[in-house]
Short mmCIF file of C-alpha atoms in Angstrom, two decimals:
data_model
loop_
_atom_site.label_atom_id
_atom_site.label_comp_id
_atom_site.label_asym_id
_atom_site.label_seq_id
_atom_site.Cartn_x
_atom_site.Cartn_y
_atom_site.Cartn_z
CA UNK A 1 105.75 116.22 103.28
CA UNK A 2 103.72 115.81 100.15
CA UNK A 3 101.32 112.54 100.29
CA UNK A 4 100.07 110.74 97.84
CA UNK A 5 96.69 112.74 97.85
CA UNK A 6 99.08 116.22 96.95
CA UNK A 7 101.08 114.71 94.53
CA UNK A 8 97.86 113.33 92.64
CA UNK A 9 96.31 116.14 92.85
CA UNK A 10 99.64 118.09 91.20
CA UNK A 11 99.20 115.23 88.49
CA UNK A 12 95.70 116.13 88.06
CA UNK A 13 96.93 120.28 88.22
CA UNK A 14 99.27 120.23 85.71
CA UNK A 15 98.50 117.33 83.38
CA UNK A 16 96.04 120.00 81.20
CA UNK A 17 99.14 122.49 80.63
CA UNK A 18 101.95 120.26 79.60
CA UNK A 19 100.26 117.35 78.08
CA UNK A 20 101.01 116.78 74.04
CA UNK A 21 103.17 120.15 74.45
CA UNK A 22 106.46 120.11 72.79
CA UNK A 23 109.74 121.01 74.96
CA UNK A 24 111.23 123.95 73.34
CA UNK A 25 113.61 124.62 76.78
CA UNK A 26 114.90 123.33 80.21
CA UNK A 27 116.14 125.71 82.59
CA UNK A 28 118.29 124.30 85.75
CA UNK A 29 119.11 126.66 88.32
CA UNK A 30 120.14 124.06 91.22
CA UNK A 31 121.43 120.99 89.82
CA UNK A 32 122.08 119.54 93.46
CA UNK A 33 119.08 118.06 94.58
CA UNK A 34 118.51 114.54 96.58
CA UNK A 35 119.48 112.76 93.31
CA UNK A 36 121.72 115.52 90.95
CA UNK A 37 119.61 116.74 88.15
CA UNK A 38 121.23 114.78 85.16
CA UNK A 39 123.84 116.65 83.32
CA UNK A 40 121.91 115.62 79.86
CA UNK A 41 118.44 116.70 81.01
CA UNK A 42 118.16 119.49 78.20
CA UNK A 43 119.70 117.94 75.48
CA UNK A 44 117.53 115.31 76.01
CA UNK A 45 114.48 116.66 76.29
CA UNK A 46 114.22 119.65 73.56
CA UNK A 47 112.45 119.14 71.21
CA UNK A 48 110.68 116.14 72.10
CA UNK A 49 107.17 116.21 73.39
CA UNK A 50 105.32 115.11 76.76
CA UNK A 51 102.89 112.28 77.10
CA UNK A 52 100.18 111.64 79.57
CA UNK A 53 101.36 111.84 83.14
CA UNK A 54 100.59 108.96 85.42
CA UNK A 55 101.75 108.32 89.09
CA UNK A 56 103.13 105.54 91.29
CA UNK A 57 102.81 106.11 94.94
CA UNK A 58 104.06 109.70 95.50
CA UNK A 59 106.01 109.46 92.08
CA UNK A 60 105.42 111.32 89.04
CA UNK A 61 106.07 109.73 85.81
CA UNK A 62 105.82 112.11 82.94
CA UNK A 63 106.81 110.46 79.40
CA UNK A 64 108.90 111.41 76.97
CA UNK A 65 108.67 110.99 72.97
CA UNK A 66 111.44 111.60 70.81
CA UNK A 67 109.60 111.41 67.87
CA UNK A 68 106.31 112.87 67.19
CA UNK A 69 104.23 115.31 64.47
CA UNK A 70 104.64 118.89 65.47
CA UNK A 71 101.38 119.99 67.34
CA UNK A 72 100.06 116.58 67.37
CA UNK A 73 98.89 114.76 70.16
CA UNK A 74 100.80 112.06 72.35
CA UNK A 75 99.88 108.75 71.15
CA UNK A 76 99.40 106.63 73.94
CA UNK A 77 99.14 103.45 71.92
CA UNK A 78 103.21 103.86 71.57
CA UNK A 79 105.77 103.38 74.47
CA UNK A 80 107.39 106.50 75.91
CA UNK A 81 111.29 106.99 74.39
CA UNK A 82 112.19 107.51 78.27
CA UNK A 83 110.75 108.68 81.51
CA UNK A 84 111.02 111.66 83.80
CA UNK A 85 110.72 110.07 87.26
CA UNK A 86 110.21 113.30 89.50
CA UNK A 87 109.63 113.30 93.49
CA UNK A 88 108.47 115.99 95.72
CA UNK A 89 110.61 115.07 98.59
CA UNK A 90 109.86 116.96 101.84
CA UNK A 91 108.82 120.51 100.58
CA UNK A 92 108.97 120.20 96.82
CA UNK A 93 106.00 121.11 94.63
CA UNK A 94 105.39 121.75 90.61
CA UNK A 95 103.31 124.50 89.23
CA UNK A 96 102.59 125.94 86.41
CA UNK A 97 104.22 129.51 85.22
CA UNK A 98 103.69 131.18 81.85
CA UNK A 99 107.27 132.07 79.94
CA UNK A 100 108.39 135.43 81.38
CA UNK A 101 107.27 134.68 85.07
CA UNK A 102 110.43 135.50 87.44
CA UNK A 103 111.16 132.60 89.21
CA UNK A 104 111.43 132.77 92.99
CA UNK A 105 113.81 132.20 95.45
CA UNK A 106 114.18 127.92 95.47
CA UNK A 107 112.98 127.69 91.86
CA UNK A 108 115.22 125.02 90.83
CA UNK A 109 114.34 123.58 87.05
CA UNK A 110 112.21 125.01 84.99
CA UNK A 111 110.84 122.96 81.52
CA UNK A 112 109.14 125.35 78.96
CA UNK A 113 107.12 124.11 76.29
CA UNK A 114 106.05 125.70 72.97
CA UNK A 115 102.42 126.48 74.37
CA UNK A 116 104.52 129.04 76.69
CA UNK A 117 103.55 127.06 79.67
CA UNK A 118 106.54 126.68 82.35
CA UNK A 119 106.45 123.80 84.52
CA UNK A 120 108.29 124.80 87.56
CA UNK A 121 110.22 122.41 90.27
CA UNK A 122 110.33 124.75 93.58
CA UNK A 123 111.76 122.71 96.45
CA UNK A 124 113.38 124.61 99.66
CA UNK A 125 114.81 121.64 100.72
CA UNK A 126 116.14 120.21 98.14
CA UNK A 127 114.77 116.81 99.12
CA UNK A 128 112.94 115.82 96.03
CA UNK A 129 114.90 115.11 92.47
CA UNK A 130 113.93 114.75 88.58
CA UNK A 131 115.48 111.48 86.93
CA UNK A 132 116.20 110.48 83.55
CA UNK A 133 114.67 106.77 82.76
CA UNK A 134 115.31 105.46 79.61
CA UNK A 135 114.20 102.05 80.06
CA UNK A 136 110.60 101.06 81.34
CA UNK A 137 109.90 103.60 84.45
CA UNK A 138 108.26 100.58 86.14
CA UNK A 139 111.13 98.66 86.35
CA UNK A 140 113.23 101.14 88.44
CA UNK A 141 114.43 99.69 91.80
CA UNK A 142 112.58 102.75 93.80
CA UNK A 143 109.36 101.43 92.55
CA UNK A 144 110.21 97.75 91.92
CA UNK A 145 109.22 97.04 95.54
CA UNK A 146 105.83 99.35 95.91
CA UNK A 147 103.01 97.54 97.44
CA UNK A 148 99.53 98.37 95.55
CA UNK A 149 97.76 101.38 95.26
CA UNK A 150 94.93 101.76 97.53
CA UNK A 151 92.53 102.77 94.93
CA UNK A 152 93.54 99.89 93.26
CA UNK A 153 90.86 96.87 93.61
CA UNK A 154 94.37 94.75 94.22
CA UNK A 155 94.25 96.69 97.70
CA UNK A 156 91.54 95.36 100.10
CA UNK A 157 90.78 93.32 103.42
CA UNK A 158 91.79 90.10 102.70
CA UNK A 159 95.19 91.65 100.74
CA UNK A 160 96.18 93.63 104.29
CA UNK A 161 94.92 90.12 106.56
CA UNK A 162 96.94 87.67 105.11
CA UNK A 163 100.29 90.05 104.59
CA UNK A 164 99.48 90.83 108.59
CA UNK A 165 99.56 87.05 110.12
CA UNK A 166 101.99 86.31 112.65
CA UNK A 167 103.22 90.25 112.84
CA UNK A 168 103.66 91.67 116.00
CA UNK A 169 104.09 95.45 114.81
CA UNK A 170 101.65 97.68 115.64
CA UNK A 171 98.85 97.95 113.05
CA UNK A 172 99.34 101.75 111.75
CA UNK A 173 103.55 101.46 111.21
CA UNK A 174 102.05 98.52 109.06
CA UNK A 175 99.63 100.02 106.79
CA UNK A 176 102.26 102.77 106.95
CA UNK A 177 104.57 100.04 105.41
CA UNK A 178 104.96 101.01 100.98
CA UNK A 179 105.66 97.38 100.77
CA UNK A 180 102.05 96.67 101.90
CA UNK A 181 100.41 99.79 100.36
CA UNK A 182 101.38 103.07 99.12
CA UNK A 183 100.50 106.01 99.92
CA UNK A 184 98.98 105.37 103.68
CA UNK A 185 101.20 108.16 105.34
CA UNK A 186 100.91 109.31 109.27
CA UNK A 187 97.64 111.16 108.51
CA UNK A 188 95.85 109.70 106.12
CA UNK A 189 96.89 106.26 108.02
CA UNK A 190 95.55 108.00 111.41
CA UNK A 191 92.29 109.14 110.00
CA UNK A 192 91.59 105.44 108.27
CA UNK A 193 92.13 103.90 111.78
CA UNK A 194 89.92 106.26 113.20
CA UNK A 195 87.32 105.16 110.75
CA UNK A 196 87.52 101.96 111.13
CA UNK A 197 87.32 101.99 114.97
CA UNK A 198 90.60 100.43 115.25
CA UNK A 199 93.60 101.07 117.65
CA UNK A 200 96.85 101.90 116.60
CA UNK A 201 98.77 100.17 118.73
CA UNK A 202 97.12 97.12 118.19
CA UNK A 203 99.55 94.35 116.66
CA UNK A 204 98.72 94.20 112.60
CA UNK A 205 98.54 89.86 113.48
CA UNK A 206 95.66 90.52 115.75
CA UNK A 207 93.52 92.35 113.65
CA UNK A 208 90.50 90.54 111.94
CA UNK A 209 89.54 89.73 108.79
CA UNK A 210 86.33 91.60 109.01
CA UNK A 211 88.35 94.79 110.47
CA UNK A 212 91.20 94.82 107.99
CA UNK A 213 88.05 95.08 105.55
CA UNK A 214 87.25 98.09 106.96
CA UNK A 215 90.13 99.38 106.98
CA UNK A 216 90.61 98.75 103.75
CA UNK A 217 87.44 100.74 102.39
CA UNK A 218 88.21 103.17 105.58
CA UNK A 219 91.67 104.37 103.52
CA UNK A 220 90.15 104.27 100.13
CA UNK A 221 87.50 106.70 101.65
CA UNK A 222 89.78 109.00 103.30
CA UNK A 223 92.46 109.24 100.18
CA UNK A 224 89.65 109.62 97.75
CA UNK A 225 88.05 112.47 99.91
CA UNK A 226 91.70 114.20 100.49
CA UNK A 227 92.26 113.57 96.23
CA UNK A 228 88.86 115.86 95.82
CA UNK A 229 89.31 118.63 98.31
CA UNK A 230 93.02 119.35 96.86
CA UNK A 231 95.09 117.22 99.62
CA UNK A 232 95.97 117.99 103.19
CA UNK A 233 97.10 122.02 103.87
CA UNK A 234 100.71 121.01 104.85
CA UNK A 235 102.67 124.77 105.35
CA UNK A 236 105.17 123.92 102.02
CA UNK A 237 102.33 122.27 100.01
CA UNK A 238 100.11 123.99 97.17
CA UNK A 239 98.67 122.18 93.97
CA UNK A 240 99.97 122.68 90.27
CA UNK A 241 98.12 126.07 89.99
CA UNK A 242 99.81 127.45 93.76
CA UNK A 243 96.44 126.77 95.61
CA UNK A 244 96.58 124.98 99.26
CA UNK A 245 94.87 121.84 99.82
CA UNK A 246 91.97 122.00 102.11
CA UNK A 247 91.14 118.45 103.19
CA UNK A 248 92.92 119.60 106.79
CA UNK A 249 89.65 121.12 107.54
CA UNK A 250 88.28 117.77 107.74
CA UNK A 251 90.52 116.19 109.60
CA UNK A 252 88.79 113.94 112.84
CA UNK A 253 91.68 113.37 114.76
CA UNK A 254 95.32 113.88 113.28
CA UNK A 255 96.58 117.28 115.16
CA UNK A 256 93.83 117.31 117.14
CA UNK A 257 95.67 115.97 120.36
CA UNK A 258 94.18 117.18 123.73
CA UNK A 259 90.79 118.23 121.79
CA UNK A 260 87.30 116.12 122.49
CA UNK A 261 86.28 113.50 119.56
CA UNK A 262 83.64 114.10 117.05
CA UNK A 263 82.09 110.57 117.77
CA UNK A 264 82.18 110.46 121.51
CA UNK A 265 83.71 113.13 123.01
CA UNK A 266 86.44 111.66 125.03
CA UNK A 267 89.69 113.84 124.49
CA UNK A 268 92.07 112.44 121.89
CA UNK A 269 95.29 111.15 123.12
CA UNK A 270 99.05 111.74 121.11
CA UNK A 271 101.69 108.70 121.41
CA UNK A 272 104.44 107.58 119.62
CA UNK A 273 104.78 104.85 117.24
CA UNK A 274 107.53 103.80 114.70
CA UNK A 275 108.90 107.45 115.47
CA UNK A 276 105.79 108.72 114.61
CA UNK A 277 103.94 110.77 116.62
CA UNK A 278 99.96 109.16 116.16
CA UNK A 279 96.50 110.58 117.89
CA UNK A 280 93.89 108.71 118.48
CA UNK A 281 90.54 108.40 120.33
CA UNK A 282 90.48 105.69 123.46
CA UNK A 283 86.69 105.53 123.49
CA UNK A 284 85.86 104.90 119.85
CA UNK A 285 89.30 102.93 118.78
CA UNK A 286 89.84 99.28 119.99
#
Protein backbone atom coordinates (compact mmCIF):
# COMPACT_ATOMS: atom_id res chain seq x y z
CA UNK A 1 0.00 0.00 0.00
CA UNK A 2 1.18 3.46 -0.84
CA UNK A 3 2.49 5.49 2.41
CA UNK A 4 2.65 8.72 2.96
CA UNK A 5 6.40 8.92 1.82
CA UNK A 6 5.01 7.45 -2.00
CA UNK A 7 2.22 9.52 -2.23
CA UNK A 8 4.46 12.71 -1.45
CA UNK A 9 6.78 11.82 -3.49
CA UNK A 10 3.92 11.35 -6.52
CA UNK A 11 2.97 15.01 -5.33
CA UNK A 12 6.42 16.08 -5.73
CA UNK A 13 6.52 13.79 -9.40
CA UNK A 14 3.82 15.21 -10.99
CA UNK A 15 3.24 18.67 -9.53
CA UNK A 16 5.90 20.14 -12.47
CA UNK A 17 3.63 18.59 -15.40
CA UNK A 18 0.14 19.55 -14.47
CA UNK A 19 0.56 22.61 -12.45
CA UNK A 20 -1.09 26.05 -14.07
CA UNK A 21 -2.04 23.59 -17.11
CA UNK A 22 -5.45 23.98 -18.44
CA UNK A 23 -7.84 20.74 -18.69
CA UNK A 24 -8.67 20.39 -22.24
CA UNK A 25 -10.03 16.44 -21.51
CA UNK A 26 -10.96 13.69 -18.95
CA UNK A 27 -10.95 10.26 -20.01
CA UNK A 28 -12.76 7.51 -17.60
CA UNK A 29 -12.34 4.07 -18.50
CA UNK A 30 -13.50 2.40 -15.02
CA UNK A 31 -15.88 4.50 -13.30
CA UNK A 32 -16.21 1.83 -10.38
CA UNK A 33 -13.62 2.45 -8.06
CA UNK A 34 -13.74 2.43 -3.98
CA UNK A 35 -15.80 5.66 -4.23
CA UNK A 36 -17.55 5.79 -8.12
CA UNK A 37 -15.75 8.30 -10.19
CA UNK A 38 -18.43 11.17 -10.26
CA UNK A 39 -20.68 11.12 -13.19
CA UNK A 40 -19.86 15.10 -13.70
CA UNK A 41 -16.06 14.74 -13.47
CA UNK A 42 -15.53 16.02 -17.19
CA UNK A 43 -17.95 18.51 -17.46
CA UNK A 44 -16.60 19.86 -14.59
CA UNK A 45 -13.29 20.00 -15.10
CA UNK A 46 -12.70 21.11 -18.96
CA UNK A 47 -11.65 23.88 -19.39
CA UNK A 48 -10.70 24.96 -16.08
CA UNK A 49 -7.14 24.92 -14.92
CA UNK A 50 -5.08 23.11 -12.02
CA UNK A 51 -3.58 24.79 -9.03
CA UNK A 52 -0.75 23.81 -6.81
CA UNK A 53 -1.10 20.33 -5.43
CA UNK A 54 -0.78 19.86 -1.72
CA UNK A 55 -1.34 16.67 0.44
CA UNK A 56 -3.02 15.56 3.67
CA UNK A 57 -1.84 12.31 5.03
CA UNK A 58 -1.85 9.91 2.03
CA UNK A 59 -4.41 12.32 0.23
CA UNK A 60 -3.90 14.28 -2.76
CA UNK A 61 -5.61 17.50 -3.09
CA UNK A 62 -5.23 19.00 -6.50
CA UNK A 63 -7.33 22.40 -7.00
CA UNK A 64 -9.48 23.40 -9.35
CA UNK A 65 -10.17 27.05 -10.92
CA UNK A 66 -13.00 27.76 -12.97
CA UNK A 67 -11.91 30.91 -13.94
CA UNK A 68 -8.53 31.88 -14.97
CA UNK A 69 -6.40 33.80 -18.06
CA UNK A 70 -5.54 31.28 -20.69
CA UNK A 71 -1.79 30.24 -20.17
CA UNK A 72 -1.56 32.09 -17.02
CA UNK A 73 -0.46 30.87 -13.90
CA UNK A 74 -2.61 29.56 -10.83
CA UNK A 75 -2.96 32.29 -8.44
CA UNK A 76 -2.59 30.97 -5.18
CA UNK A 77 -3.68 34.13 -3.41
CA UNK A 78 -7.44 32.98 -4.61
CA UNK A 79 -9.40 29.94 -3.20
CA UNK A 80 -9.72 26.87 -5.43
CA UNK A 81 -13.52 26.74 -7.24
CA UNK A 82 -13.46 22.94 -5.93
CA UNK A 83 -11.13 20.14 -5.10
CA UNK A 84 -10.06 16.84 -6.56
CA UNK A 85 -9.57 14.68 -3.45
CA UNK A 86 -7.71 11.56 -5.02
CA UNK A 87 -6.39 8.35 -2.96
CA UNK A 88 -4.08 5.67 -3.97
CA UNK A 89 -5.80 2.95 -2.13
CA UNK A 90 -3.91 -0.37 -2.02
CA UNK A 91 -2.13 -0.50 -5.50
CA UNK A 92 -3.10 2.78 -7.11
CA UNK A 93 -0.48 5.17 -8.47
CA UNK A 94 -0.50 8.50 -10.89
CA UNK A 95 1.99 9.13 -13.58
CA UNK A 96 2.53 11.14 -16.08
CA UNK A 97 1.83 10.12 -19.98
CA UNK A 98 2.17 12.43 -22.98
CA UNK A 99 -1.30 12.55 -25.27
CA UNK A 100 -1.08 9.54 -27.62
CA UNK A 101 0.47 7.07 -24.98
CA UNK A 102 -1.79 3.74 -25.04
CA UNK A 103 -2.98 3.25 -21.82
CA UNK A 104 -2.44 -0.12 -20.15
CA UNK A 105 -4.36 -2.70 -18.84
CA UNK A 106 -5.96 -1.00 -15.24
CA UNK A 107 -5.61 2.53 -16.62
CA UNK A 108 -8.69 3.85 -15.22
CA UNK A 109 -9.03 7.95 -15.70
CA UNK A 110 -7.01 9.75 -17.58
CA UNK A 111 -7.01 14.00 -17.31
CA UNK A 112 -5.22 15.67 -20.32
CA UNK A 113 -4.21 19.10 -20.25
CA UNK A 114 -3.39 21.57 -23.06
CA UNK A 115 0.51 21.17 -22.43
CA UNK A 116 -0.25 17.46 -23.83
CA UNK A 117 0.66 16.08 -20.51
CA UNK A 118 -1.73 13.04 -19.36
CA UNK A 119 -2.08 12.45 -15.82
CA UNK A 120 -2.91 8.87 -15.48
CA UNK A 121 -4.89 7.00 -12.43
CA UNK A 122 -3.66 3.16 -12.82
CA UNK A 123 -5.04 1.15 -9.90
CA UNK A 124 -5.37 -2.90 -10.21
CA UNK A 125 -7.37 -2.96 -7.39
CA UNK A 126 -9.54 -0.58 -7.66
CA UNK A 127 -9.07 0.47 -4.05
CA UNK A 128 -8.25 4.08 -4.42
CA UNK A 129 -10.99 6.80 -5.88
CA UNK A 130 -10.95 10.55 -7.34
CA UNK A 131 -13.68 12.88 -5.61
CA UNK A 132 -15.30 15.94 -6.54
CA UNK A 133 -15.12 18.68 -3.50
CA UNK A 134 -16.72 21.72 -4.04
CA UNK A 135 -16.59 23.13 -0.71
CA UNK A 136 -13.27 23.59 1.36
CA UNK A 137 -11.26 20.09 0.84
CA UNK A 138 -10.29 20.45 4.52
CA UNK A 139 -13.50 20.21 5.78
CA UNK A 140 -14.33 16.71 4.35
CA UNK A 141 -15.21 14.11 7.04
CA UNK A 142 -12.20 11.68 5.72
CA UNK A 143 -9.82 14.31 6.77
CA UNK A 144 -11.81 16.15 9.46
CA UNK A 145 -10.40 13.69 12.01
CA UNK A 146 -6.47 13.44 10.78
CA UNK A 147 -4.06 13.80 13.55
CA UNK A 148 -0.94 16.13 12.50
CA UNK A 149 1.55 15.64 10.08
CA UNK A 150 4.75 14.43 11.33
CA UNK A 151 6.79 16.96 9.59
CA UNK A 152 4.67 19.29 11.07
CA UNK A 153 6.36 21.12 14.26
CA UNK A 154 2.57 20.41 15.79
CA UNK A 155 3.93 16.67 15.87
CA UNK A 156 6.54 16.04 18.63
CA UNK A 157 7.30 14.33 22.14
CA UNK A 158 5.27 16.00 24.36
CA UNK A 159 2.16 15.96 21.51
CA UNK A 160 2.51 11.78 21.40
CA UNK A 161 3.10 11.75 25.73
CA UNK A 162 0.20 13.40 26.77
CA UNK A 163 -2.33 11.78 23.92
CA UNK A 164 -0.57 8.31 25.36
CA UNK A 165 -1.46 8.60 29.33
CA UNK A 166 -3.46 6.02 30.80
CA UNK A 167 -3.41 3.79 27.32
CA UNK A 168 -2.79 0.36 27.58
CA UNK A 169 -2.32 -0.38 23.70
CA UNK A 170 0.79 -1.28 22.61
CA UNK A 171 2.98 1.68 21.57
CA UNK A 172 3.39 1.00 17.61
CA UNK A 173 -0.74 0.27 16.88
CA UNK A 174 -0.61 3.82 18.59
CA UNK A 175 1.64 5.85 16.59
CA UNK A 176 0.03 3.72 13.88
CA UNK A 177 -3.24 5.48 15.08
CA UNK A 178 -4.18 8.70 12.00
CA UNK A 179 -5.94 10.22 14.89
CA UNK A 180 -2.56 10.69 16.64
CA UNK A 181 -0.40 11.17 13.49
CA UNK A 182 -0.59 10.51 9.92
CA UNK A 183 1.26 8.85 7.96
CA UNK A 184 3.22 6.41 10.60
CA UNK A 185 2.29 3.12 8.67
CA UNK A 186 3.66 -0.62 9.66
CA UNK A 187 7.13 0.25 8.25
CA UNK A 188 7.91 3.46 8.62
CA UNK A 189 6.29 2.99 12.33
CA UNK A 190 8.71 -0.21 12.73
CA UNK A 191 11.82 1.51 11.61
CA UNK A 192 11.05 4.78 14.03
CA UNK A 193 10.78 2.30 16.99
CA UNK A 194 13.81 0.77 16.03
CA UNK A 195 15.45 4.13 16.20
CA UNK A 196 14.39 5.11 19.09
CA UNK A 197 15.33 1.90 20.99
CA UNK A 198 11.86 1.31 21.91
CA UNK A 199 9.72 -1.94 22.04
CA UNK A 200 6.71 -2.40 20.28
CA UNK A 201 4.82 -4.08 22.48
CA UNK A 202 5.36 -1.80 25.09
CA UNK A 203 1.97 -0.07 26.31
CA UNK A 204 1.91 3.70 24.57
CA UNK A 205 0.97 4.86 28.75
CA UNK A 206 4.31 3.55 29.78
CA UNK A 207 6.44 5.21 27.54
CA UNK A 208 8.40 8.38 28.75
CA UNK A 209 8.45 11.70 28.05
CA UNK A 210 12.04 11.71 27.09
CA UNK A 211 11.37 8.48 24.75
CA UNK A 212 8.24 9.69 23.03
CA UNK A 213 10.78 12.63 22.13
CA UNK A 214 12.69 10.39 20.39
CA UNK A 215 10.38 8.92 18.81
CA UNK A 216 9.12 11.78 17.68
CA UNK A 217 12.40 13.07 15.84
CA UNK A 218 13.02 9.09 15.21
CA UNK A 219 9.74 9.25 12.59
CA UNK A 220 10.47 12.64 11.26
CA UNK A 221 13.97 11.13 10.38
CA UNK A 222 12.82 8.04 8.84
CA UNK A 223 9.78 9.75 6.66
CA UNK A 224 12.05 12.52 5.60
CA UNK A 225 14.81 9.97 4.50
CA UNK A 226 12.01 7.60 2.69
CA UNK A 227 10.48 11.31 1.05
CA UNK A 228 14.25 11.74 -0.55
CA UNK A 229 15.13 8.30 -1.76
CA UNK A 230 11.59 8.07 -3.71
CA UNK A 231 9.56 5.99 -0.87
CA UNK A 232 9.66 2.36 0.08
CA UNK A 233 9.93 -0.30 -3.22
CA UNK A 234 6.44 -1.81 -2.47
CA UNK A 235 5.80 -4.46 -5.77
CA UNK A 236 2.57 -2.05 -7.10
CA UNK A 237 4.35 1.25 -6.20
CA UNK A 238 6.38 3.62 -8.70
CA UNK A 239 6.57 7.55 -8.49
CA UNK A 240 4.78 10.07 -10.95
CA UNK A 241 7.45 9.44 -13.68
CA UNK A 242 7.01 5.12 -13.29
CA UNK A 243 10.33 4.89 -11.24
CA UNK A 244 10.38 2.51 -7.93
CA UNK A 245 11.16 3.91 -4.69
CA UNK A 246 14.37 2.80 -3.22
CA UNK A 247 14.32 3.67 0.49
CA UNK A 248 13.69 -0.44 0.98
CA UNK A 249 17.34 -0.70 0.59
CA UNK A 250 17.68 0.99 3.78
CA UNK A 251 15.48 -0.61 5.67
CA UNK A 252 17.07 -1.86 9.48
CA UNK A 253 14.57 -4.15 10.43
CA UNK A 254 11.02 -4.24 8.66
CA UNK A 255 11.21 -7.68 6.47
CA UNK A 256 14.17 -8.52 7.88
CA UNK A 257 12.69 -11.25 10.30
CA UNK A 258 15.09 -14.16 11.17
CA UNK A 259 18.20 -11.92 9.88
CA UNK A 260 20.98 -10.52 12.61
CA UNK A 261 20.59 -6.60 13.58
CA UNK A 262 22.75 -3.90 12.27
CA UNK A 263 23.30 -2.52 15.90
CA UNK A 264 23.91 -5.67 17.82
CA UNK A 265 23.56 -8.57 16.02
CA UNK A 266 20.96 -10.50 17.81
CA UNK A 267 18.46 -11.99 15.15
CA UNK A 268 15.31 -9.92 14.67
CA UNK A 269 12.16 -11.41 15.84
CA UNK A 270 8.42 -11.13 13.72
CA UNK A 271 5.12 -10.91 16.03
CA UNK A 272 1.87 -9.76 15.65
CA UNK A 273 0.28 -6.68 16.75
CA UNK A 274 -3.09 -4.93 15.94
CA UNK A 275 -3.15 -7.58 12.97
CA UNK A 276 -0.03 -6.42 11.98
CA UNK A 277 2.69 -8.43 11.53
CA UNK A 278 5.85 -6.11 13.34
CA UNK A 279 9.84 -7.11 13.55
CA UNK A 280 11.85 -6.00 15.88
CA UNK A 281 15.25 -6.39 17.60
CA UNK A 282 15.12 -7.86 21.47
CA UNK A 283 18.63 -6.65 22.25
CA UNK A 284 18.51 -3.03 21.14
CA UNK A 285 14.50 -2.35 21.73
CA UNK A 286 13.16 -1.99 25.35
Amino acid sequence: MPELPEVETTRRGIAPYIEGQEITEVLVRQPRLRVPVPEDLAERLVGAQIGVLTRRAKYLQIPIHTAHAPGGEPDTAQPADATLLWHLGMSGSLRIARAGDLPKKHDHVDVVTASGYVLRYHDPRRFGFVDWRLEDASLDKRLAHLGPEPLSDAFNGKWLYTLSRNKRVAVKPFLMDNQVVVGAGNIYAAEALFMAGIDPRRAAGRVSLARYQQLAVAVKEVLAAAITQGGTTLRDFVSGQGEPGYFAQRLKVYGRHGQPCFRCGAELRRITLGQRASVFCPGCQH
